[in-house]
mmCIF file of C-alpha atoms and ligand atoms in Angstrom:
data_model
loop_
_atom_site.group_PDB
_atom_site.id
_atom_site.type_symbol
_atom_site.label_atom_id
_atom_site.label_comp_id
_atom_site.label_asym_id
_atom_site.label_seq_id
_atom_site.Cartn_x
_atom_site.Cartn_y
_atom_site.Cartn_z
ATOM 1 C CA MET A 3 -23.862 -69.014 -23.967
ATOM 2 C CA SER A 4 -20.996 -71.404 -22.755
ATOM 3 C CA ARG A 5 -22.320 -73.105 -19.327
ATOM 4 C CA VAL A 6 -19.413 -75.685 -18.251
ATOM 5 C CA ALA A 7 -15.775 -75.360 -16.960
ATOM 6 C CA TYR A 8 -13.931 -78.088 -15.819
ATOM 7 C CA VAL A 9 -11.507 -77.165 -12.621
ATOM 8 C CA ASN A 10 -9.078 -79.620 -10.546
ATOM 9 C CA GLY A 11 -10.691 -82.249 -12.312
ATOM 10 C CA ARG A 12 -14.144 -81.441 -11.737
ATOM 11 C CA PHE A 13 -16.784 -80.092 -13.931
ATOM 12 C CA VAL A 14 -18.397 -77.339 -13.024
ATOM 13 C CA ARG A 15 -21.289 -74.561 -13.516
ATOM 14 C CA LYS A 16 -19.779 -71.748 -15.289
ATOM 15 C CA ALA A 17 -21.550 -69.863 -12.880
ATOM 16 C CA GLU A 18 -20.756 -71.168 -9.769
ATOM 17 C CA ALA A 19 -16.972 -72.158 -10.825
ATOM 18 C CA VAL A 20 -14.588 -71.154 -8.629
ATOM 19 C CA VAL A 21 -11.028 -70.920 -8.135
ATOM 20 C CA HIS A 22 -8.875 -70.202 -4.467
ATOM 21 C CA ILE A 23 -8.236 -67.296 -3.856
ATOM 22 C CA GLU A 24 -4.942 -67.795 -2.853
ATOM 23 C CA ASP A 25 -4.110 -69.089 -7.041
ATOM 24 C CA ARG A 26 -0.864 -68.211 -7.831
ATOM 25 C CA GLY A 27 -2.578 -67.377 -10.725
ATOM 26 C CA TYR A 28 -3.974 -64.950 -9.184
ATOM 27 C CA GLN A 29 -1.404 -63.338 -7.175
ATOM 28 C CA PHE A 30 1.380 -63.466 -9.052
ATOM 29 C CA ALA A 31 0.315 -64.260 -12.938
ATOM 30 C CA ASP A 32 1.817 -67.309 -11.965
ATOM 31 C CA ALA A 33 0.830 -69.733 -14.544
ATOM 32 C CA VAL A 34 0.516 -70.441 -18.037
ATOM 33 C CA TYR A 35 -2.313 -70.362 -20.747
ATOM 34 C CA GLU A 36 -3.008 -72.219 -24.330
ATOM 35 C CA VAL A 37 -6.086 -71.104 -26.989
ATOM 36 C CA TRP A 38 -7.470 -73.627 -29.349
ATOM 37 C CA ALA A 39 -9.805 -72.673 -32.651
ATOM 38 C CA LEU A 40 -12.268 -74.766 -32.385
ATOM 39 C CA PHE A 41 -13.064 -76.723 -35.875
ATOM 40 C CA ASP A 42 -16.632 -78.506 -35.707
ATOM 41 C CA GLY A 43 -15.694 -79.414 -32.249
ATOM 42 C CA LYS A 44 -12.680 -80.388 -32.841
ATOM 43 C CA LEU A 45 -9.224 -78.770 -31.377
ATOM 44 C CA GLY A 46 -7.184 -76.922 -34.176
ATOM 45 C CA ASP A 47 -3.200 -77.488 -34.807
ATOM 46 C CA PRO A 48 -3.747 -79.528 -31.296
ATOM 47 C CA ASP A 49 0.547 -80.363 -31.559
ATOM 48 C CA GLY A 50 1.717 -76.685 -32.087
ATOM 49 C CA HIS A 51 -0.325 -76.043 -28.800
ATOM 50 C CA PHE A 52 0.832 -79.042 -26.285
ATOM 51 C CA ALA A 53 4.092 -78.279 -27.257
ATOM 52 C CA ARG A 54 4.471 -74.438 -26.496
ATOM 53 C CA LEU A 55 2.206 -76.433 -23.244
ATOM 54 C CA GLU A 56 4.759 -78.212 -22.314
ATOM 55 C CA ARG A 57 7.719 -75.612 -23.102
ATOM 56 C CA SER A 58 6.129 -72.806 -21.192
ATOM 57 C CA LEU A 59 5.502 -74.936 -18.384
ATOM 58 C CA ALA A 60 9.039 -76.646 -18.488
ATOM 59 C CA GLU A 61 10.211 -72.775 -18.801
ATOM 60 C CA LEU A 62 9.126 -71.878 -15.852
ATOM 61 C CA GLN A 63 9.575 -74.978 -13.450
ATOM 62 C CA ILE A 64 5.883 -76.225 -13.040
ATOM 63 C CA THR A 65 4.733 -79.929 -13.891
ATOM 64 C CA MET A 66 2.431 -80.746 -16.786
ATOM 65 C CA PRO A 67 -1.438 -81.858 -14.182
ATOM 66 C CA MET A 68 -1.458 -84.685 -16.952
ATOM 67 C CA SER A 69 -0.321 -86.345 -20.196
ATOM 68 C CA ARG A 70 -1.655 -84.269 -23.153
ATOM 69 C CA GLN A 71 -3.851 -87.759 -23.811
ATOM 70 C CA ALA A 72 -5.673 -87.104 -20.976
ATOM 71 C CA LEU A 73 -5.605 -83.363 -21.786
ATOM 72 C CA THR A 74 -6.497 -84.219 -24.629
ATOM 73 C CA VAL A 75 -10.210 -85.807 -23.395
ATOM 74 C CA VAL A 76 -10.461 -83.431 -20.153
ATOM 75 C CA LEU A 77 -10.679 -79.939 -23.656
ATOM 76 C CA LYS A 78 -12.533 -82.058 -25.664
ATOM 77 C CA GLU A 79 -15.276 -83.292 -23.141
ATOM 78 C CA THR A 80 -15.445 -79.951 -22.037
ATOM 79 C CA VAL A 81 -16.537 -78.454 -25.735
ATOM 80 C CA ARG A 82 -18.735 -81.692 -26.050
ATOM 81 C CA ARG A 83 -20.917 -80.391 -22.525
ATOM 82 C CA ASN A 84 -20.838 -76.905 -23.617
ATOM 83 C CA HIS A 85 -22.463 -78.084 -27.344
ATOM 84 C CA ILE A 86 -20.106 -75.516 -28.712
ATOM 85 C CA ARG A 87 -18.387 -76.702 -32.397
ATOM 86 C CA GLU A 88 -16.821 -73.588 -33.426
ATOM 87 C CA GLY A 89 -14.456 -71.551 -30.865
ATOM 88 C CA LEU A 90 -11.596 -70.939 -28.745
ATOM 89 C CA ALA A 91 -10.619 -73.560 -25.720
ATOM 90 C CA TYR A 92 -8.717 -71.342 -23.072
ATOM 91 C CA LEU A 93 -6.918 -73.527 -20.926
ATOM 92 C CA GLN A 94 -4.469 -72.167 -17.252
ATOM 93 C CA ILE A 95 -2.568 -74.084 -15.323
ATOM 94 C CA SER A 96 -1.350 -72.200 -12.446
ATOM 95 C CA ARG A 97 1.859 -73.384 -9.756
ATOM 96 C CA GLY A 98 -0.927 -73.460 -7.365
ATOM 97 C CA VAL A 99 -2.995 -72.200 -4.081
ATOM 98 C CA ALA A 100 -0.312 -71.690 -1.445
ATOM 99 C CA THR A 101 -0.264 -68.564 1.676
ATOM 100 C CA ARG A 102 1.524 -65.746 -0.805
ATOM 101 C CA ASP A 103 4.733 -65.725 -0.321
ATOM 102 C CA HIS A 104 6.974 -64.837 -3.402
ATOM 103 C CA ALA A 105 9.049 -67.554 -3.678
ATOM 104 C CA PHE A 106 7.589 -71.313 -4.354
ATOM 105 C CA PRO A 107 5.657 -73.651 -3.132
ATOM 106 C CA PRO A 108 6.104 -76.932 -1.600
ATOM 107 C CA LYS A 109 7.400 -79.300 -3.882
ATOM 108 C CA GLY A 110 4.538 -81.419 -4.161
ATOM 109 C CA THR A 111 1.939 -77.774 -4.160
ATOM 110 C CA PRO A 112 -0.862 -79.386 -7.358
ATOM 111 C CA PRO A 113 -0.916 -76.946 -10.414
ATOM 112 C CA ALA A 114 -4.408 -75.721 -10.430
ATOM 113 C CA VAL A 115 -6.232 -76.460 -14.055
ATOM 114 C CA VAL A 116 -9.238 -74.784 -15.780
ATOM 115 C CA ILE A 117 -10.165 -74.770 -19.296
ATOM 116 C CA THR A 118 -12.826 -72.316 -20.303
ATOM 117 C CA VAL A 119 -15.332 -72.546 -24.190
ATOM 118 C CA SER A 120 -16.814 -70.182 -25.515
ATOM 119 C CA ARG A 121 -18.324 -69.638 -29.212
ATOM 120 C CA VAL A 122 -16.830 -68.047 -32.209
ATOM 121 C CA ASP A 123 -19.770 -66.634 -35.643
ATOM 122 C CA ARG A 124 -17.347 -67.705 -38.644
ATOM 123 C CA ASP A 125 -19.659 -65.726 -40.574
ATOM 124 C CA ALA A 126 -19.244 -62.606 -38.467
ATOM 125 C CA ALA A 127 -15.449 -63.846 -38.046
ATOM 126 C CA GLU A 128 -15.564 -63.761 -42.599
ATOM 127 C CA SER A 129 -17.071 -60.970 -42.785
ATOM 128 C CA ARG A 130 -14.657 -59.112 -40.494
ATOM 129 C CA ALA A 131 -12.460 -60.853 -42.686
ATOM 130 C CA ARG A 132 -13.345 -59.804 -46.315
ATOM 131 C CA LYS A 133 -13.706 -55.944 -44.926
ATOM 132 C CA GLY A 134 -10.129 -56.021 -42.833
ATOM 133 C CA VAL A 135 -9.048 -54.304 -39.174
ATOM 134 C CA ALA A 136 -7.833 -51.477 -38.438
ATOM 135 C CA VAL A 137 -4.284 -51.902 -35.471
ATOM 136 C CA ILE A 138 -2.599 -49.259 -34.450
ATOM 137 C CA THR A 139 0.873 -49.685 -33.206
ATOM 138 C CA THR A 140 2.048 -48.922 -29.459
ATOM 139 C CA PRO A 141 5.455 -48.996 -27.320
ATOM 140 C CA GLU A 142 7.239 -52.139 -26.319
ATOM 141 C CA ASN A 143 7.070 -52.670 -23.110
ATOM 142 C CA ARG A 144 6.264 -56.140 -22.116
ATOM 143 C CA TRP A 145 8.706 -58.293 -19.982
ATOM 144 C CA GLY A 146 11.775 -59.655 -21.657
ATOM 145 C CA ARG A 147 10.556 -63.531 -22.125
ATOM 146 C CA CYS A 148 6.742 -62.860 -24.102
ATOM 147 C CA ASP A 149 7.845 -67.092 -25.797
ATOM 148 C CA ILE A 150 6.321 -67.813 -22.140
ATOM 149 C CA LYS A 151 2.526 -68.287 -22.611
ATOM 150 C CA THR A 152 1.878 -66.567 -19.212
ATOM 151 C CA VAL A 153 -1.231 -64.673 -18.204
ATOM 152 C CA GLY A 154 1.095 -61.676 -17.423
ATOM 153 C CA LEU A 155 -1.008 -59.516 -19.940
ATOM 154 C CA LEU A 156 -1.492 -56.354 -18.138
ATOM 155 C CA PRO A 157 0.782 -54.684 -20.930
ATOM 156 C CA ASN A 158 -0.612 -56.331 -23.862
ATOM 157 C CA ALA A 159 -4.456 -55.477 -21.655
ATOM 158 C CA LEU A 160 -3.983 -51.801 -21.858
ATOM 159 C CA ALA A 161 -2.747 -51.991 -25.636
ATOM 160 C CA LYS A 162 -5.168 -53.772 -26.721
ATOM 161 C CA GLN A 163 -8.014 -51.064 -24.895
ATOM 162 C CA LYS A 164 -6.219 -48.020 -26.497
ATOM 163 C CA ALA A 165 -6.831 -49.870 -29.698
ATOM 164 C CA ARG A 166 -10.506 -50.119 -28.989
ATOM 165 C CA GLU A 167 -11.087 -46.927 -27.866
ATOM 166 C CA VAL A 168 -10.274 -45.787 -31.757
ATOM 167 C CA GLY A 169 -11.533 -48.193 -33.476
ATOM 168 C CA ALA A 170 -8.797 -50.774 -34.095
ATOM 169 C CA VAL A 171 -8.624 -54.104 -33.010
ATOM 170 C CA GLU A 172 -5.249 -54.862 -33.175
ATOM 171 C CA ALA A 173 -2.104 -52.866 -31.371
ATOM 172 C CA TRP A 174 1.421 -53.635 -32.687
ATOM 173 C CA PHE A 175 3.686 -53.445 -30.669
ATOM 174 C CA VAL A 176 7.444 -51.768 -31.769
ATOM 175 C CA ASP A 177 10.077 -52.359 -30.277
ATOM 176 C CA ASP A 178 13.752 -48.977 -29.190
ATOM 177 C CA LEU A 179 14.999 -50.203 -32.704
ATOM 178 C CA GLY A 180 11.054 -48.947 -34.763
ATOM 179 C CA LEU A 181 10.329 -52.948 -35.688
ATOM 180 C CA VAL A 182 7.550 -54.578 -34.530
ATOM 181 C CA THR A 183 7.585 -57.102 -32.733
ATOM 182 C CA GLU A 184 3.629 -58.591 -32.729
ATOM 183 C CA GLY A 185 0.278 -57.475 -31.951
ATOM 184 C CA THR A 186 -1.301 -58.310 -28.061
ATOM 185 C CA SER A 187 -2.789 -61.659 -29.582
ATOM 186 C CA SER A 188 -1.367 -62.039 -32.606
ATOM 187 C CA ASN A 189 2.017 -62.018 -35.072
ATOM 188 C CA ALA A 190 2.552 -59.445 -36.910
ATOM 189 C CA TRP A 191 2.911 -60.007 -41.017
ATOM 190 C CA ILE A 192 3.376 -57.831 -44.287
ATOM 191 C CA VAL A 193 3.803 -58.902 -47.977
ATOM 192 C CA ASP A 194 6.273 -56.891 -48.577
ATOM 193 C CA GLY A 195 7.070 -54.744 -52.085
ATOM 194 C CA ASP A 196 8.767 -57.799 -53.457
ATOM 195 C CA GLY A 197 5.905 -60.222 -52.382
ATOM 196 C CA ASN A 198 7.634 -61.434 -49.914
ATOM 197 C CA LEU A 199 6.098 -63.046 -46.690
ATOM 198 C CA ARG A 200 7.305 -60.993 -43.608
ATOM 199 C CA THR A 201 7.205 -61.748 -40.050
ATOM 200 C CA ARG A 202 9.744 -61.085 -37.209
ATOM 201 C CA ASP A 203 12.362 -64.078 -36.017
ATOM 202 C CA THR A 204 11.696 -65.751 -33.134
ATOM 203 C CA ASN A 205 15.167 -64.606 -31.266
ATOM 204 C CA ALA A 206 13.181 -61.981 -31.672
ATOM 205 C CA ASN A 207 10.848 -61.162 -27.864
ATOM 206 C CA ILE A 208 7.212 -62.871 -29.221
ATOM 207 C CA LEU A 209 5.397 -65.121 -28.783
ATOM 208 C CA ARG A 210 6.199 -68.505 -30.775
ATOM 209 C CA GLY A 211 2.410 -68.125 -32.489
ATOM 210 C CA VAL A 212 0.752 -71.460 -33.466
ATOM 211 C CA THR A 213 -0.706 -70.439 -36.197
ATOM 212 C CA ARG A 214 1.911 -68.569 -37.048
ATOM 213 C CA LEU A 215 4.689 -71.412 -36.908
ATOM 214 C CA SER A 216 2.167 -73.586 -39.468
ATOM 215 C CA LEU A 217 1.293 -71.121 -41.790
ATOM 216 C CA LEU A 218 4.996 -70.202 -42.161
ATOM 217 C CA ASP A 219 4.243 -74.394 -43.541
ATOM 218 C CA VAL A 220 1.778 -74.017 -45.599
ATOM 219 C CA ALA A 221 2.851 -70.624 -47.435
ATOM 220 C CA ARG A 222 6.167 -71.989 -48.195
ATOM 221 C CA LYS A 223 4.076 -75.796 -49.835
ATOM 222 C CA ALA A 224 1.651 -72.804 -51.418
ATOM 223 C CA GLY A 225 5.034 -71.460 -53.684
ATOM 224 C CA PHE A 226 5.398 -68.244 -51.464
ATOM 225 C CA ASN A 227 9.195 -66.636 -50.546
ATOM 226 C CA VAL A 228 8.565 -66.948 -46.656
ATOM 227 C CA GLU A 229 10.988 -64.965 -44.817
ATOM 228 C CA GLU A 230 11.352 -64.901 -40.739
ATOM 229 C CA ARG A 231 13.147 -60.241 -41.139
ATOM 230 C CA PRO A 232 11.568 -57.695 -38.488
ATOM 231 C CA PHE A 233 9.962 -55.418 -40.282
ATOM 232 C CA THR A 234 8.951 -51.222 -39.387
ATOM 233 C CA SER A 235 5.632 -50.235 -39.623
ATOM 234 C CA ASP A 236 6.604 -47.687 -41.755
ATOM 235 C CA GLU A 237 7.815 -50.295 -43.863
ATOM 236 C CA ALA A 238 4.210 -51.888 -43.178
ATOM 237 C CA LEU A 239 2.268 -48.677 -44.229
ATOM 238 C CA SER A 240 4.125 -48.937 -47.221
ATOM 239 C CA ALA A 241 3.403 -53.493 -47.772
ATOM 240 C CA ARG A 242 1.341 -54.696 -50.127
ATOM 241 C CA GLU A 243 -0.260 -56.027 -47.263
ATOM 242 C CA ALA A 244 -0.670 -56.894 -43.801
ATOM 243 C CA PHE A 245 -2.462 -59.260 -41.142
ATOM 244 C CA ILE A 246 -2.278 -60.924 -38.534
ATOM 245 C CA THR A 247 -2.195 -65.291 -37.043
ATOM 246 C CA GLY A 248 -3.878 -66.071 -34.092
ATOM 247 C CA ALA A 249 -5.817 -69.003 -32.778
ATOM 248 C CA GLY A 250 -8.426 -66.592 -32.373
ATOM 249 C CA THR A 251 -8.042 -64.176 -35.501
ATOM 250 C CA LEU A 252 -6.846 -66.921 -38.265
ATOM 251 C CA VAL A 253 -5.024 -65.105 -40.078
ATOM 252 C CA LEU A 254 -6.985 -61.747 -40.572
ATOM 253 C CA PRO A 255 -6.339 -58.455 -43.207
ATOM 254 C CA VAL A 256 -5.046 -54.855 -41.790
ATOM 255 C CA VAL A 257 -5.643 -52.192 -43.658
ATOM 256 C CA LEU A 258 -4.936 -49.463 -41.410
ATOM 257 C CA ILE A 259 -2.056 -48.677 -39.187
ATOM 258 C CA ASP A 260 -2.624 -45.519 -37.160
ATOM 259 C CA GLY A 261 -4.964 -44.223 -39.245
ATOM 260 C CA LYS A 262 -3.058 -44.611 -42.197
ATOM 261 C CA THR A 263 -3.865 -47.067 -45.477
ATOM 262 C CA VAL A 264 -2.718 -49.992 -46.265
ATOM 263 C CA GLY A 265 -1.596 -50.717 -49.447
ATOM 264 C CA SER A 266 -4.984 -50.434 -51.736
ATOM 265 C CA GLY A 267 -6.904 -49.791 -48.200
ATOM 266 C CA GLN A 268 -8.234 -52.532 -49.033
ATOM 267 C CA PRO A 269 -7.531 -57.056 -47.832
ATOM 268 C CA GLY A 270 -5.517 -58.404 -50.542
ATOM 269 C CA PRO A 271 -4.977 -61.665 -52.618
ATOM 270 C CA VAL A 272 -2.912 -63.155 -50.343
ATOM 271 C CA ALA A 273 -3.975 -63.022 -47.187
ATOM 272 C CA ALA A 274 -7.072 -63.800 -47.458
ATOM 273 C CA ARG A 275 -5.334 -67.087 -49.682
ATOM 274 C CA LEU A 276 -3.686 -67.592 -46.663
ATOM 275 C CA ARG A 277 -7.363 -68.060 -45.067
ATOM 276 C CA ALA A 278 -8.289 -70.419 -46.700
ATOM 277 C CA LEU A 279 -4.887 -72.558 -47.086
ATOM 278 C CA TYR A 280 -4.908 -72.012 -42.926
ATOM 279 C CA ILE A 281 -8.698 -73.103 -41.946
ATOM 280 C CA GLU A 282 -7.984 -75.923 -44.687
ATOM 281 C CA HIS A 283 -4.786 -76.978 -43.042
ATOM 282 C CA ALA A 284 -6.015 -76.336 -39.273
ATOM 283 C CA LYS A 285 -9.608 -78.365 -39.939
ATOM 284 C CA ALA A 286 -7.310 -81.391 -41.914
ATOM 285 C CA THR A 287 -5.263 -81.534 -38.796
ATOM 286 C CA ALA A 288 -7.528 -80.952 -35.745
ATOM 287 C CA VAL A 289 -9.149 -83.171 -33.415
HETATM 288 N N1 PDD B 306 -2.910 -64.769 -27.823
HETATM 289 N N2 PDD B 306 1.402 -62.975 -29.811
HETATM 290 C C1 PDD B 306 0.716 -63.199 -29.129
HETATM 291 C C2 PDD B 306 1.384 -62.046 -27.260
HETATM 292 C C3 PDD B 306 -0.255 -63.977 -28.349
HETATM 293 O O1 PDD B 306 -1.213 -64.071 -26.844
HETATM 294 C C4 PDD B 306 -1.233 -65.276 -29.363
HETATM 295 C C5 PDD B 306 -2.413 -65.607 -29.334
HETATM 296 C C6 PDD B 306 -0.266 -65.200 -29.893
HETATM 297 C C7 PDD B 306 -0.408 -66.106 -31.660
HETATM 298 O O2 PDD B 306 -0.183 -66.793 -31.817
HETATM 299 P P1 PDD B 306 -1.333 -68.583 -31.270
HETATM 300 O O3 PDD B 306 -1.103 -68.108 -33.219
HETATM 301 O O4 PDD B 306 -0.961 -69.410 -30.868
HETATM 302 O O5 PDD B 306 -2.503 -68.660 -31.275
HETATM 303 C C8 PDD B 306 0.781 -64.102 -30.546
HETATM 304 C C9 PDD B 306 -4.214 -65.996 -27.363
HETATM 305 C C10 PDD B 306 -5.264 -66.065 -29.606
HETATM 306 C C11 PDD B 306 -4.636 -64.636 -26.340
HETATM 307 O O6 PDD B 306 -4.571 -64.484 -25.973
HETATM 308 O O7 PDD B 306 -6.283 -65.231 -26.712
#
C-alpha cells in the first residue's frame, strides 16, 4: 500500500491528503496529468513525459509550477517515501483554487500539484503479457483535443468500464471513418500482413503516447518497418498481431477484438520482442 502523497508542497499521509472543493480540476477537469512507469524506483522515459507535461500545460496556459529538475526531485521523493520500486507515479496539476467561474481565475493563482504512487506486480504483468488480452471497440466520442493530457476522462472511464464488463482490458475508440484512434489509456498498434508495424499518426485526435514515441524509435533501430498509418478494426482482426502501449501496460499483446481472435489467437513474436526491447530502453534511460 502506498502511504504518502505529495500535495501542494507537503508530504502527507495519503489517507489524510485532501484538495480544496473549489479546485478547478475537481470542478471543471481543468487540470493535466502525467503517469511514469517506475523501474527499480526510477522514472521511465523521463524526458518524453516532462516534454508532454510542459506542452499540455502550455496549451492550456497553466504555469509549470516548478522546474523539471525540482519536479523530478519531488516525484522521486514521493516514490522513496512509499518504498516502491516497481510501479507508477501519478502527477496532476490543476489551474488552482478559485471561486467557481468558468473563465480563468485571477493571474497569479497558483496551480495545485498532487503526486501519488502505486505498486505494480511485474510478475503478474509479465504473465498477462504472455497470455495476451482482449479489447473491445467503441465509437469515438471524445473532445477534439485528445493531444492534451487532461483529467477530463469521462468518455475514457465509461468505455473502460464497458470493456471490463465483458472481460476485456481496454476499449479502442473508432472514429467516423471506421479507423481506430487509440485506447482509453493506451495507444493501439498492429503488425500487418506484410509485417509492418502500424499505429495511428499524430495528426489524428490522439494522445501522443510517450511509450508509443519511444517504441517507434526502438522498433526502427531494431530493423522493423514502422508506419504511422491508420487501420480499421477489421484490419486489426486480420493482422498478424495487435498490441497496445502505455506507461501502465508497456507493450501488451491483444489477442481478441470484440470477441474475435487476432492472428493465431496467441501473442505473437513481434509484440513479445518489442516488449522486451521497450523495457530494456526504459530501464536504461530511467532517472
Ligand atoms: N494513459 N492514450 C491515452 C488516452 C492515454 O491515457 C495514455 C496513457 C496513452 C499512452 O500514453 P503513454 O505511453 O505516454 O503512457 C495513450 C495513462 C497511463 C493513464 O491514463 O493512466
